[in-house]
């Protein structure tokens, strides 16, 4: 009997301890597993929602299509930061519009320095460049501007300014005319007015009025044609009601009294140059 009890006690003492997580530890592991599973489900749901809202696909997202040659954007988009691109173009038949609450600036860079810029601000257009050129649809130059000259190659240039236009340098053109019903005036405030042509100078109007404090010079190799129903030379006439018009060998016109001869006034007006 005693031997049997000792054998039972030793067998219990030699049996291995149970393996596993029990009690509160087991409940914590289950809780962590459930938490990770819930986070995984929420993450997957958010990912699917973002993909559907942003319309991600194999070509891009939403109205943005990315290809090896270009990035195509359909509809309206808002850029909060500067955009650096090589070319901006609209689809054929669709206008391209750029809007900004302040200004729109297009700038090209040569290295790290700005070479040309075009800025559209509040009621102003500002362009910065060494050379400005405007062409038509056929590639012909209509307007070119740089530091040395300004070129206008249109068939006609129409200026609608009540006060006229002021030029500090010479104007080269083959024709100057006023609109029907308007008066054409050419004058100089400080110096003389000089009109020159390689062929013929043709002044045509219903009434020609020529006035000058100093002189009016018309020079042409082909001739000078004055075509008008009346020719007014008020400064030449002075206070006289009637006078006769004479001309010097140099081409200078002068007026004297009808009772005098032109040769009498040559010594006074036709001075050798």
PDB file of N, CA and C in Angstrom, residues 2-74:
ATOM      1  N   UNK A   2       1.831   1.271   0.795  1.00  0.00           N
ATOM      2  CA  UNK A   2       2.749   2.429   0.864  1.00  0.00           C
ATOM      3  C   UNK A   2       3.539   2.576  -0.414  1.00  0.00           C
ATOM      4  N   UNK A   3       3.915   1.444  -1.008  1.00  0.00           N
ATOM      5  CA  UNK A   3       4.683   1.533  -2.256  1.00  0.00           C
ATOM      6  C   UNK A   3       3.812   2.107  -3.365  1.00  0.00           C
ATOM      7  N   UNK A   4       2.551   1.753  -3.389  1.00  0.00           N
ATOM      8  CA  UNK A   4       1.653   2.264  -4.441  1.00  0.00           C
ATOM      9  C   UNK A   4       1.476   3.760  -4.337  1.00  0.00           C
ATOM     10  N   UNK A   5       1.349   4.340  -3.200  1.00  0.00           N
ATOM     11  CA  UNK A   5       1.173   5.781  -3.022  1.00  0.00           C
ATOM     12  C   UNK A   5       2.435   6.536  -3.415  1.00  0.00           C
ATOM     13  N   UNK A   6       3.613   5.916  -3.122  1.00  0.00           N
ATOM     14  CA  UNK A   6       4.840   6.612  -3.538  1.00  0.00           C
ATOM     15  C   UNK A   6       4.953   6.646  -5.041  1.00  0.00           C
ATOM     16  N   UNK A   7       4.558   5.542  -5.675  1.00  0.00           N
ATOM     17  CA  UNK A   7       4.642   5.502  -7.140  1.00  0.00           C
ATOM     18  C   UNK A   7       3.710   6.530  -7.767  1.00  0.00           C
ATOM     19  N   UNK A   8       2.519   6.701  -7.265  1.00  0.00           N
ATOM     20  CA  UNK A   8       1.560   7.699  -7.781  1.00  0.00           C
ATOM     21  C   UNK A   8       2.070   9.110  -7.585  1.00  0.00           C
ATOM     22  N   UNK A   9       2.654   9.402  -6.471  1.00  0.00           N
ATOM     23  CA  UNK A   9       3.171  10.754  -6.188  1.00  0.00           C
ATOM     24  C   UNK A   9       4.336  11.083  -7.102  1.00  0.00           C
ATOM     25  N   UNK A  10       5.218  10.100  -7.344  1.00  0.00           N
ATOM     26  CA  UNK A  10       6.359  10.375  -8.230  1.00  0.00           C
ATOM     27  C   UNK A  10       5.917  10.549  -9.681  1.00  0.00           C
ATOM     28  N   UNK A  11       4.866   9.790 -10.079  1.00  0.00           N
ATOM     29  CA  UNK A  11       4.357   9.933 -11.455  1.00  0.00           C
ATOM     30  C   UNK A  11       3.779  11.316 -11.679  1.00  0.00           C
ATOM     31  N   UNK A  12       3.034  11.828 -10.684  1.00  0.00           N
ATOM     32  CA  UNK A  12       2.495  13.195 -10.807  1.00  0.00           C
ATOM     33  C   UNK A  12       3.601  14.236 -10.849  1.00  0.00           C
ATOM     34  N   UNK A  13       4.617  13.999 -10.096  1.00  0.00           N
ATOM     35  CA  UNK A  13       5.708  14.967 -10.090  1.00  0.00           C
ATOM     36  C   UNK A  13       6.471  14.982 -11.399  1.00  0.00           C
ATOM     37  N   UNK A  14       6.565  13.866 -12.104  1.00  0.00           N
ATOM     38  CA  UNK A  14       7.315  13.785 -13.350  1.00  0.00           C
ATOM     39  C   UNK A  14       6.478  14.151 -14.577  1.00  0.00           C
ATOM     40  N   UNK A  15       5.143  14.333 -14.514  1.00  0.00           N
ATOM     41  CA  UNK A  15       4.299  14.677 -15.666  1.00  0.00           C
ATOM     42  C   UNK A  15       4.585  16.114 -16.130  1.00  0.00           C
ATOM     43  N   UNK A  16       4.641  16.442 -17.518  1.00  0.00           N
ATOM     44  CA  UNK A  16       4.973  17.794 -18.008  1.00  0.00           C
ATOM     45  C   UNK A  16       3.878  18.791 -17.702  1.00  0.00           C
ATOM     46  N   UNK A  17       4.307  20.103 -17.623  1.00  0.00           N
ATOM     47  CA  UNK A  17       3.353  21.194 -17.367  1.00  0.00           C
ATOM     48  C   UNK A  17       2.537  21.485 -18.624  1.00  0.00           C
ATOM     49  N   UNK A  18       1.305  21.918 -18.557  1.00  0.00           N
ATOM     50  CA  UNK A  18       0.471  22.224 -19.732  1.00  0.00           C
ATOM     51  C   UNK A  18       1.053  23.391 -20.533  1.00  0.00           C
ATOM     52  N   UNK A  19       0.992  23.283 -21.930  1.00  0.00           N
ATOM     53  CA  UNK A  19       1.526  24.305 -22.845  1.00  0.00           C
ATOM     54  C   UNK A  19       0.347  25.090 -23.424  1.00  0.00           C
ATOM     55  N   UNK A  20       0.456  26.477 -23.504  1.00  0.00           N
ATOM     56  CA  UNK A  20      -0.590  27.321 -24.069  1.00  0.00           C
ATOM     57  C   UNK A  20      -0.747  28.614 -23.300  1.00  0.00           C
ATOM     58  N   UNK A  21      -1.683  29.479 -23.807  1.00  0.00           N
ATOM     59  CA  UNK A  21      -1.967  30.751 -23.166  1.00  0.00           C
ATOM     60  C   UNK A  21      -3.357  30.642 -22.569  1.00  0.00           C
ATOM     61  N   UNK A  22      -3.401  30.943 -21.359  1.00  0.00           N
ATOM     62  CA  UNK A  22      -4.650  30.788 -20.639  1.00  0.00           C
ATOM     63  C   UNK A  22      -4.950  32.067 -19.869  1.00  0.00           C
ATOM     64  N   UNK A  23      -6.152  32.200 -19.523  1.00  0.00           N
ATOM     65  CA  UNK A  23      -6.558  33.311 -18.678  1.00  0.00           C
ATOM     66  C   UNK A  23      -6.606  34.642 -19.424  1.00  0.00           C
ATOM     67  N   UNK A  24      -6.190  35.702 -18.750  1.00  0.00           N
ATOM     68  CA  UNK A  24      -6.253  37.057 -19.317  1.00  0.00           C
ATOM     69  C   UNK A  24      -5.315  37.239 -20.503  1.00  0.00           C
ATOM     70  N   UNK A  25      -4.211  36.470 -20.563  1.00  0.00           N
ATOM     71  CA  UNK A  25      -3.301  36.573 -21.708  1.00  0.00           C
ATOM     72  C   UNK A  25      -3.997  36.122 -22.993  1.00  0.00           C
ATOM     73  N   UNK A  26      -4.777  35.045 -22.897  1.00  0.00           N
ATOM     74  CA  UNK A  26      -5.488  34.548 -24.064  1.00  0.00           C
ATOM     75  C   UNK A  26      -6.517  35.557 -24.556  1.00  0.00           C
ATOM     76  N   UNK A  27      -7.184  36.203 -23.628  1.00  0.00           N
ATOM     77  CA  UNK A  27      -8.168  37.210 -24.019  1.00  0.00           C
ATOM     78  C   UNK A  27      -7.500  38.423 -24.679  1.00  0.00           C
ATOM     79  N   UNK A  28      -6.323  38.817 -24.236  1.00  0.00           N
ATOM     80  CA  UNK A  28      -5.593  39.940 -24.864  1.00  0.00           C
ATOM     81  C   UNK A  28      -5.157  39.597 -26.285  1.00  0.00           C
ATOM     82  N   UNK A  29      -4.728  38.342 -26.510  1.00  0.00           N
ATOM     83  CA  UNK A  29      -4.319  37.943 -27.857  1.00  0.00           C
ATOM     84  C   UNK A  29      -5.510  37.993 -28.799  1.00  0.00           C
ATOM     85  N   UNK A  30      -6.651  37.475 -28.379  1.00  0.00           N
ATOM     86  CA  UNK A  30      -7.852  37.522 -29.207  1.00  0.00           C
ATOM     87  C   UNK A  30      -8.267  38.967 -29.526  1.00  0.00           C
ATOM     88  N   UNK A  31      -8.123  39.837 -28.522  1.00  0.00           N
ATOM     89  CA  UNK A  31      -8.475  41.242 -28.728  1.00  0.00           C
ATOM     90  C   UNK A  31      -7.559  41.903 -29.759  1.00  0.00           C
ATOM     91  N   UNK A  32      -6.262  41.607 -29.712  1.00  0.00           N
ATOM     92  CA  UNK A  32      -5.317  42.166 -30.674  1.00  0.00           C
ATOM     93  C   UNK A  32      -5.596  41.645 -32.076  1.00  0.00           C
ATOM     94  N   UNK A  33      -5.939  40.367 -32.185  1.00  0.00           N
ATOM     95  CA  UNK A  33      -6.254  39.799 -33.498  1.00  0.00           C
ATOM     96  C   UNK A  33      -7.493  40.474 -34.084  1.00  0.00           C
ATOM     97  N   UNK A  34      -8.515  40.668 -33.273  1.00  0.00           N
ATOM     98  CA  UNK A  34      -9.718  41.327 -33.740  1.00  0.00           C
ATOM     99  C   UNK A  34      -9.434  42.787 -34.139  1.00  0.00           C
ATOM    100  N   UNK A  35      -8.557  43.466 -33.386  1.00  0.00           N
ATOM    101  CA  UNK A  35      -8.208  44.852 -33.695  1.00  0.00           C
ATOM    102  C   UNK A  35      -7.466  44.953 -35.035  1.00  0.00           C
ATOM    103  N   UNK A  36      -6.521  44.046 -35.256  1.00  0.00           N
ATOM    104  CA  UNK A  36      -5.784  44.040 -36.521  1.00  0.00           C
ATOM    105  C   UNK A  36      -6.713  43.720 -37.694  1.00  0.00           C
ATOM    106  N   UNK A  37      -7.629  42.789 -37.491  1.00  0.00           N
ATOM    107  CA  UNK A  37      -8.587  42.452 -38.534  1.00  0.00           C
ATOM    108  C   UNK A  37      -9.486  43.638 -38.863  1.00  0.00           C
ATOM    109  N   UNK A  38      -9.938  44.358 -37.819  1.00  0.00           N
ATOM    110  CA  UNK A  38     -10.787  45.527 -38.050  1.00  0.00           C
ATOM    111  C   UNK A  38     -10.035  46.625 -38.794  1.00  0.00           C
ATOM    112  N   UNK A  39      -8.768  46.857 -38.416  1.00  0.00           N
ATOM    113  CA  UNK A  39      -7.975  47.860 -39.114  1.00  0.00           C
ATOM    114  C   UNK A  39      -7.729  47.468 -40.567  1.00  0.00           C
ATOM    115  N   UNK A  40      -7.536  46.191 -40.815  1.00  0.00           N
ATOM    116  CA  UNK A  40      -7.332  45.729 -42.192  1.00  0.00           C
ATOM    117  C   UNK A  40      -8.585  45.947 -43.029  1.00  0.00           C
ATOM    118  N   UNK A  41      -9.746  45.659 -42.457  1.00  0.00           N
ATOM    119  CA  UNK A  41     -10.999  45.869 -43.182  1.00  0.00           C
ATOM    120  C   UNK A  41     -11.220  47.357 -43.463  1.00  0.00           C
ATOM    121  N   UNK A  42     -10.955  48.210 -42.452  1.00  0.00           N
ATOM    122  CA  UNK A  42     -11.112  49.659 -42.646  1.00  0.00           C
ATOM    123  C   UNK A  42     -10.138  50.168 -43.695  1.00  0.00           C
ATOM    124  N   UNK A  43      -8.882  49.706 -43.675  1.00  0.00           N
ATOM    125  CA  UNK A  43      -7.887  50.123 -44.657  1.00  0.00           C
ATOM    126  C   UNK A  43      -8.292  49.713 -46.067  1.00  0.00           C
ATOM    127  N   UNK A  44      -8.789  48.490 -46.211  1.00  0.00           N
ATOM    128  CA  UNK A  44      -9.229  48.034 -47.527  1.00  0.00           C
ATOM    129  C   UNK A  44     -10.428  48.838 -48.011  1.00  0.00           C
ATOM    130  N   UNK A  45     -11.357  49.163 -47.106  1.00  0.00           N
ATOM    131  CA  UNK A  45     -12.524  49.953 -47.497  1.00  0.00           C
ATOM    132  C   UNK A  45     -12.125  51.367 -47.912  1.00  0.00           C
ATOM    133  N   UNK A  46     -11.210  51.983 -47.161  1.00  0.00           N
ATOM    134  CA  UNK A  46     -10.742  53.317 -47.528  1.00  0.00           C
ATOM    135  C   UNK A  46      -9.995  53.299 -48.857  1.00  0.00           C
ATOM    136  N   UNK A  47      -9.199  52.271 -49.099  1.00  0.00           N
ATOM    137  CA  UNK A  47      -8.470  52.165 -50.361  1.00  0.00           C
ATOM    138  C   UNK A  47      -9.436  52.046 -51.540  1.00  0.00           C
ATOM    139  N   UNK A  48     -10.460  51.220 -51.383  1.00  0.00           N
ATOM    140  CA  UNK A  48     -11.454  51.071 -52.457  1.00  0.00           C
ATOM    141  C   UNK A  48     -12.213  52.370 -52.667  1.00  0.00           C
ATOM    142  N   UNK A  49     -12.522  53.073 -51.582  1.00  0.00           N
ATOM    143  CA  UNK A  49     -13.251  54.347 -51.710  1.00  0.00           C
ATOM    144  C   UNK A  49     -12.400  55.395 -52.421  1.00  0.00           C
ATOM    145  N   UNK A  50     -11.106  55.495 -52.075  1.00  0.00           N
ATOM    146  CA  UNK A  50     -10.209  56.455 -52.733  1.00  0.00           C
ATOM    147  C   UNK A  50     -10.059  56.130 -54.211  1.00  0.00           C
ATOM    148  N   UNK A  51      -9.930  54.859 -54.535  1.00  0.00           N
ATOM    149  CA  UNK A  51      -9.786  54.453 -55.933  1.00  0.00           C
ATOM    150  C   UNK A  51     -11.032  54.828 -56.719  1.00  0.00           C
ATOM    151  N   UNK A  52     -12.206  54.630 -56.144  1.00  0.00           N
ATOM    152  CA  UNK A  52     -13.441  54.961 -56.850  1.00  0.00           C
ATOM    153  C   UNK A  52     -13.639  56.468 -56.967  1.00  0.00           C
ATOM    154  N   UNK A  53     -13.310  57.214 -55.892  1.00  0.00           N
ATOM    155  CA  UNK A  53     -13.494  58.666 -55.938  1.00  0.00           C
ATOM    156  C   UNK A  53     -12.502  59.310 -56.907  1.00  0.00           C
ATOM    157  N   UNK A  54     -11.254  58.914 -56.865  1.00  0.00           N
ATOM    158  CA  UNK A  54     -10.228  59.482 -57.732  1.00  0.00           C
ATOM    159  C   UNK A  54     -10.229  58.873 -59.125  1.00  0.00           C
ATOM    160  N   UNK A  55     -11.018  57.856 -59.324  1.00  0.00           N
ATOM    161  CA  UNK A  55     -11.135  57.191 -60.631  1.00  0.00           C
ATOM    162  C   UNK A  55      -9.779  56.720 -61.146  1.00  0.00           C
ATOM    163  N   UNK A  56      -9.038  56.034 -60.297  1.00  0.00           N
ATOM    164  CA  UNK A  56      -7.757  55.475 -60.723  1.00  0.00           C
ATOM    165  C   UNK A  56      -7.995  54.351 -61.724  1.00  0.00           C
ATOM    166  N   UNK A  57      -7.158  54.348 -62.766  1.00  0.00           N
ATOM    167  CA  UNK A  57      -7.217  53.280 -63.754  1.00  0.00           C
ATOM    168  C   UNK A  57      -5.818  53.042 -64.296  1.00  0.00           C
ATOM    169  N   UNK A  58      -5.710  52.249 -65.325  1.00  0.00           N
ATOM    170  CA  UNK A  58      -4.403  51.913 -65.877  1.00  0.00           C
ATOM    171  C   UNK A  58      -3.777  53.086 -66.633  1.00  0.00           C
ATOM    172  N   UNK A  59      -4.591  54.080 -67.044  1.00  0.00           N
ATOM    173  CA  UNK A  59      -4.074  55.217 -67.806  1.00  0.00           C
ATOM    174  C   UNK A  59      -3.836  56.454 -66.968  1.00  0.00           C
ATOM    175  N   UNK A  60      -4.304  56.495 -65.746  1.00  0.00           N
ATOM    176  CA  UNK A  60      -4.151  57.671 -64.912  1.00  0.00           C
ATOM    177  C   UNK A  60      -5.210  57.688 -63.835  1.00  0.00           C
ATOM    178  N   UNK A  61      -5.706  58.875 -63.536  1.00  0.00           N
ATOM    179  CA  UNK A  61      -6.763  58.995 -62.551  1.00  0.00           C
ATOM    180  C   UNK A  61      -7.707  60.103 -62.961  1.00  0.00           C
ATOM    181  N   UNK A  62      -8.994  59.872 -62.782  1.00  0.00           N
ATOM    182  CA  UNK A  62     -10.006  60.855 -63.097  1.00  0.00           C
ATOM    183  C   UNK A  62      -9.924  61.315 -64.536  1.00  0.00           C
ATOM    184  N   UNK A  63      -9.863  62.646 -64.726  1.00  0.00           N
ATOM    185  CA  UNK A  63      -9.773  63.231 -66.054  1.00  0.00           C
ATOM    186  C   UNK A  63      -8.324  63.416 -66.510  1.00  0.00           C
ATOM    187  N   UNK A  64      -7.406  62.866 -65.732  1.00  0.00           N
ATOM    188  CA  UNK A  64      -5.991  62.956 -66.070  1.00  0.00           C
ATOM    189  C   UNK A  64      -5.542  61.636 -66.685  1.00  0.00           C
ATOM    190  N   UNK A  65      -5.016  61.712 -67.902  1.00  0.00           N
ATOM    191  CA  UNK A  65      -4.526  60.540 -68.610  1.00  0.00           C
ATOM    192  C   UNK A  65      -3.032  60.699 -68.846  1.00  0.00           C
ATOM    193  N   UNK A  66      -2.268  59.700 -68.447  1.00  0.00           N
ATOM    194  CA  UNK A  66      -0.814  59.739 -68.557  1.00  0.00           C
ATOM    195  C   UNK A  66      -0.383  58.744 -69.613  1.00  0.00           C
ATOM    196  N   UNK A  67       0.323  59.236 -70.629  1.00  0.00           N
ATOM    197  CA  UNK A  67       0.865  58.400 -71.695  1.00  0.00           C
ATOM    198  C   UNK A  67       2.357  58.686 -71.813  1.00  0.00           C
ATOM    199  N   UNK A  68       3.097  57.836 -72.504  1.00  0.00           N
ATOM    200  CA  UNK A  68       4.539  58.111 -72.657  1.00  0.00           C
ATOM    201  C   UNK A  68       4.832  59.425 -73.372  1.00  0.00           C
ATOM    202  N   UNK A  69       3.923  59.927 -74.227  1.00  0.00           N
ATOM    203  CA  UNK A  69       4.176  61.150 -74.975  1.00  0.00           C
ATOM    204  C   UNK A  69       3.630  62.392 -74.304  1.00  0.00           C
ATOM    205  N   UNK A  70       2.552  62.273 -73.520  1.00  0.00           N
ATOM    206  CA  UNK A  70       1.911  63.466 -73.008  1.00  0.00           C
ATOM    207  C   UNK A  70       1.089  63.141 -71.767  1.00  0.00           C
ATOM    208  N   UNK A  71       0.645  64.211 -71.128  1.00  0.00           N
ATOM    209  CA  UNK A  71      -0.296  64.136 -70.015  1.00  0.00           C
ATOM    210  C   UNK A  71      -1.540  64.893 -70.446  1.00  0.00           C
ATOM    211  N   UNK A  72      -2.661  64.207 -70.562  1.00  0.00           N
ATOM    212  CA  UNK A  72      -3.902  64.807 -71.057  1.00  0.00           C
ATOM    213  C   UNK A  72      -4.846  65.059 -69.883  1.00  0.00           C
ATOM    214  N   UNK A  73      -5.350  66.270 -69.841  1.00  0.00           N
ATOM    215  CA  UNK A  73      -6.259  66.669 -68.770  1.00  0.00           C
ATOM    216  C   UNK A  73      -7.544  67.161 -69.395  1.00  0.00           C
ATOM    217  N   UNK A  74      -8.650  66.561 -69.039  1.00  0.00           N
ATOM    218  CA  UNK A  74      -9.956  66.920 -69.571  1.00  0.00           C
ATOM    219  C   UNK A  74     -10.745  67.693 -68.515  1.00  0.00           C
TER     220      UNK A  74
END
